Short mmCIF file of C-alpha atoms in Angstrom, two decimals:
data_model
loop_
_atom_site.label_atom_id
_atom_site.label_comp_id
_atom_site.label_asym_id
_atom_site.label_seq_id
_atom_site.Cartn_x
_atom_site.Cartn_y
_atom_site.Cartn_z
CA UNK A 1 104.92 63.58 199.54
CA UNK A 2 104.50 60.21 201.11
CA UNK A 3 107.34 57.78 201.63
CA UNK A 4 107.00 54.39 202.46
CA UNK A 5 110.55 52.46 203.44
CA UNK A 6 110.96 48.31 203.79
CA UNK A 7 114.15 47.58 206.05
CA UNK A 8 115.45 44.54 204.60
CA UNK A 9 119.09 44.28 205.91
CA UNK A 10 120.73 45.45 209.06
CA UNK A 11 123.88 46.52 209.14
CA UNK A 12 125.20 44.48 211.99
CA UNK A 13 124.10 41.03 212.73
CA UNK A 14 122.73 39.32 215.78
CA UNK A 15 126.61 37.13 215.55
CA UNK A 16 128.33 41.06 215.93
CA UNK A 17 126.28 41.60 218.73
CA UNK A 18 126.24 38.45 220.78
CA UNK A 19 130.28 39.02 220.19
CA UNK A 20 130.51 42.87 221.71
CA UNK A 21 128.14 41.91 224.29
CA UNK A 22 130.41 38.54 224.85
CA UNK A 23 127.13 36.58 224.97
CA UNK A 24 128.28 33.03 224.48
CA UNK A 25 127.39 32.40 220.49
CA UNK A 26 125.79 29.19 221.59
CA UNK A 27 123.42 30.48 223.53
CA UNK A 28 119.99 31.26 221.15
CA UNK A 29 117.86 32.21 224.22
CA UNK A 30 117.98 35.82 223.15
CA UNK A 31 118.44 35.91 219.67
CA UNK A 32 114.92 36.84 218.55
CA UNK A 33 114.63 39.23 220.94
CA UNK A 34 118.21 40.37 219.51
CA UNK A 35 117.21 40.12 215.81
CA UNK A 36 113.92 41.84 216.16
CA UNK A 37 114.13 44.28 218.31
CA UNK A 38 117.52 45.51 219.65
CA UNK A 39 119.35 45.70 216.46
CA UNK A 40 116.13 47.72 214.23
CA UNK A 41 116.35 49.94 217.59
CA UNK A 42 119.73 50.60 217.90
CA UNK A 43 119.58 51.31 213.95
CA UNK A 44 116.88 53.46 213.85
CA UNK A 45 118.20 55.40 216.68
CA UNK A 46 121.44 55.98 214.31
CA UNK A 47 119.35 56.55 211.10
CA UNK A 48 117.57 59.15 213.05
CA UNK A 49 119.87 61.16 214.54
CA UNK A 50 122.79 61.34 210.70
CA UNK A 51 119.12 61.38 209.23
CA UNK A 52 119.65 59.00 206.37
CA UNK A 53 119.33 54.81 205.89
CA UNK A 54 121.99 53.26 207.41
CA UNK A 55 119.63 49.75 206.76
CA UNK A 56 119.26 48.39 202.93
CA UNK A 57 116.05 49.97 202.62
CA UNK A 58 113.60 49.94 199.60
CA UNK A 59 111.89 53.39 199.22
CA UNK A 60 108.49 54.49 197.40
CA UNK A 61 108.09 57.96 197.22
CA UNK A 62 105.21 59.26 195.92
CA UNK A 63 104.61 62.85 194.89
CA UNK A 64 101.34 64.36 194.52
CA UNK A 65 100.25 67.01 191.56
CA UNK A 66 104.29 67.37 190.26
CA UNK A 67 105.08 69.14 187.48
CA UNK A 68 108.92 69.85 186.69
CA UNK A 69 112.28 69.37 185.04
CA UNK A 70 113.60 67.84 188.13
CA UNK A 71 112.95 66.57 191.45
CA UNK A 72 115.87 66.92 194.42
CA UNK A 73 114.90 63.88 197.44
CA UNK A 74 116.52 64.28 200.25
CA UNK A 75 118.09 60.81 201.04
CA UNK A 76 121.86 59.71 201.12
CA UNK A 77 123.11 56.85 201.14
CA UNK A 78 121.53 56.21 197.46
CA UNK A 79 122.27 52.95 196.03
CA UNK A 80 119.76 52.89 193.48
CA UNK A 81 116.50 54.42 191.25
CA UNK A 82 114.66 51.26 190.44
CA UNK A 83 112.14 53.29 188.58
CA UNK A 84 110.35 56.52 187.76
CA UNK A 85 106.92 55.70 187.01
CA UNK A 86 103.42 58.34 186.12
CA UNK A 87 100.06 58.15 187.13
CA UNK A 88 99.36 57.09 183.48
CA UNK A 89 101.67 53.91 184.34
CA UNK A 90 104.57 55.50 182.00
CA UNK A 91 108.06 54.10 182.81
CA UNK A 92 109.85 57.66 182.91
CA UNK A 93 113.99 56.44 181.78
CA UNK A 94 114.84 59.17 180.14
CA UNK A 95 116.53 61.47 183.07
CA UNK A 96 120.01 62.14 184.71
CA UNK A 97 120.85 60.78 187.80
CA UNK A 98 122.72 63.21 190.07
CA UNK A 99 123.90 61.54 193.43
CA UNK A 100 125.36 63.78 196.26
CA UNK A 101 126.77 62.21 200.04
CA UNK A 102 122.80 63.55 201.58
CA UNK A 103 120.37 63.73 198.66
CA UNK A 104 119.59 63.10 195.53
CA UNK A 105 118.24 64.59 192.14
CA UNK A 106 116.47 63.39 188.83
CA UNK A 107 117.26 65.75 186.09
CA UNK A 108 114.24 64.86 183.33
CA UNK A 109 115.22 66.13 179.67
CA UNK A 110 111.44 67.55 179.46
CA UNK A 111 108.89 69.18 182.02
CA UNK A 112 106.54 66.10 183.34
CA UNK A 113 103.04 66.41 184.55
CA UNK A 114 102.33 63.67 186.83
CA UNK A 115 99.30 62.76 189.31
CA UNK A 116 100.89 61.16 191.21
CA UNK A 117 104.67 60.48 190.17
CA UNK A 118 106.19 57.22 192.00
CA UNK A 119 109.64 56.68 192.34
CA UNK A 120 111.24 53.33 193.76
CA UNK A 121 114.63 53.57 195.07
CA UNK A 122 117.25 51.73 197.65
CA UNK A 123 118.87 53.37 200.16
CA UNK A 124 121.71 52.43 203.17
CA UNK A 125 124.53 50.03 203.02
CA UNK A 126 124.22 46.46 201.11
CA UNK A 127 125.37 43.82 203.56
CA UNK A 128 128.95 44.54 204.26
CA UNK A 129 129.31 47.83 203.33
CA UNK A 130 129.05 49.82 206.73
CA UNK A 131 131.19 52.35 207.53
CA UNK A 132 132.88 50.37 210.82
CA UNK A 133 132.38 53.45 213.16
CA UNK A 134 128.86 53.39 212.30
CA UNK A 135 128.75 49.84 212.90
CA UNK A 136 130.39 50.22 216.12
CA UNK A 137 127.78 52.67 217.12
CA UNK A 138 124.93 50.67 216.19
CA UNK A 139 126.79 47.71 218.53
CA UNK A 140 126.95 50.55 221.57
CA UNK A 141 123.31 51.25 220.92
CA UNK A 142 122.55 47.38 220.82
CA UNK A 143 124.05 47.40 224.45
CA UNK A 144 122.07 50.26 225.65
CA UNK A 145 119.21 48.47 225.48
CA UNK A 146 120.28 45.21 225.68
CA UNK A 147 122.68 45.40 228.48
CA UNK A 148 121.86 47.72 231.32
CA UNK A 149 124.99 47.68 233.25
CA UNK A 150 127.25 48.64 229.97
CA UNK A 151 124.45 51.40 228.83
CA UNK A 152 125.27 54.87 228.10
CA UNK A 153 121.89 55.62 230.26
CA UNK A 154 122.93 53.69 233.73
CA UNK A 155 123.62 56.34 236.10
CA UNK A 156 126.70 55.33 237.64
CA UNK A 157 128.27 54.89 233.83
CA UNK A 158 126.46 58.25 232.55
CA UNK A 159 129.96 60.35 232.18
CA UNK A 160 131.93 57.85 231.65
CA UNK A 161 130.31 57.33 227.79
CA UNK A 162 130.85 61.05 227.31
CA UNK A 163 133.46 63.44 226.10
CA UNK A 164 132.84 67.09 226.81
CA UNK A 165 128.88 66.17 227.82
CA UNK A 166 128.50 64.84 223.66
CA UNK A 167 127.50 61.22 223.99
CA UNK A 168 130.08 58.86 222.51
CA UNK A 169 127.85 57.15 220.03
CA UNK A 170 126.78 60.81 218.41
CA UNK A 171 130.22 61.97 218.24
CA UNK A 172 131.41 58.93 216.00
CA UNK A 173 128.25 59.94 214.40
CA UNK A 174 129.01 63.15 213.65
CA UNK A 175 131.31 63.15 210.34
CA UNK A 176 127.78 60.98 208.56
CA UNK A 177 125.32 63.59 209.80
CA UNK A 178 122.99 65.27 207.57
CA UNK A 179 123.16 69.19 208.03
CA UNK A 180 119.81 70.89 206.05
CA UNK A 181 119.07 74.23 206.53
#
């Protein structure tokens, strides 16, 4: 299986982080560096450890030799299948579309052969959408790396951005977190 996902939306903006950093909104000396790198960081670093899109993120997954009723993808979040397409170029639109909080399945009403079979779909939060308390951890991340003096990783602030040695960030995490087993 290979996926290949296109951020396209963050779920906080460079304005929500200049504010919980109190960086003066008039000053643009940062903002690039904010935009393109501190905000996908502190994202990824939230998508990675819930392990699902937190971003609006388009998806192509592509499965190799498949053959089946139905296909289960592991990714939450789901906002939409744009399509379901075969190596012959056949739109497939003739399945059921069963969405659960951390993954996903595509119940086809007959057996497909496929080599490969591609499916588009969008995962994450459309702009607005965010849970706040993952927002708010995505803004704490943002000043790990942005602000050294307020970061979770500066020694002489180390405990004070834990509870019981679980980082604060992870543990407003924790009721989004994917558990597989």
């Amino acid at each position: 299986m290979i996926n290949v996902k296109i951020k396209s939306i963050w779920p906080v903006s460079p304005a929500e982080v200049k504010s919980h950093l109190r960086i003066d909104p008039d000053d643009f000396d940062n903002d690039s560096y904010i935009e393109k790198i501190t905000i996908p960081a502190a994202t990824r670093d939230c998508e990675n450890f819930i392990g699902k899109d937190l971003a609006l993120t388009s998806n192509v997954l592509t499965i190799e030799k498949f053959s089946s009723n139905e296909i289960r993808v592991d990714a939450g979040n789901l906002i939409s299948v744009d399509y379901v397409i075969t190596d012959a170029s056949t739109l497939i639109t003739d399945y059921t579309l069963v969405n659960e909080r951390d993954y996903f399945t595509l119940e086809f009403n007959s057996s497909i052969t496929s080599d490969p079979l591609k499916i588009e779909f969008k995962t994450g939060y459309q702009d607005g959408e965010c849970p706040e308390d993952i927002k708010l951890s995505i803004l704490m991340k943002c000043a790990d790396s942005y602000d050294v003096e307020r970061s979770s990783y500066a020694l002489q602030s180390y405990k004070k951005n834990e509870i019981d040695g679980i980082e604060i960030v992870k543990r407003r995490l924790m009721p989004h977190k994917v558990i597989r087993w």
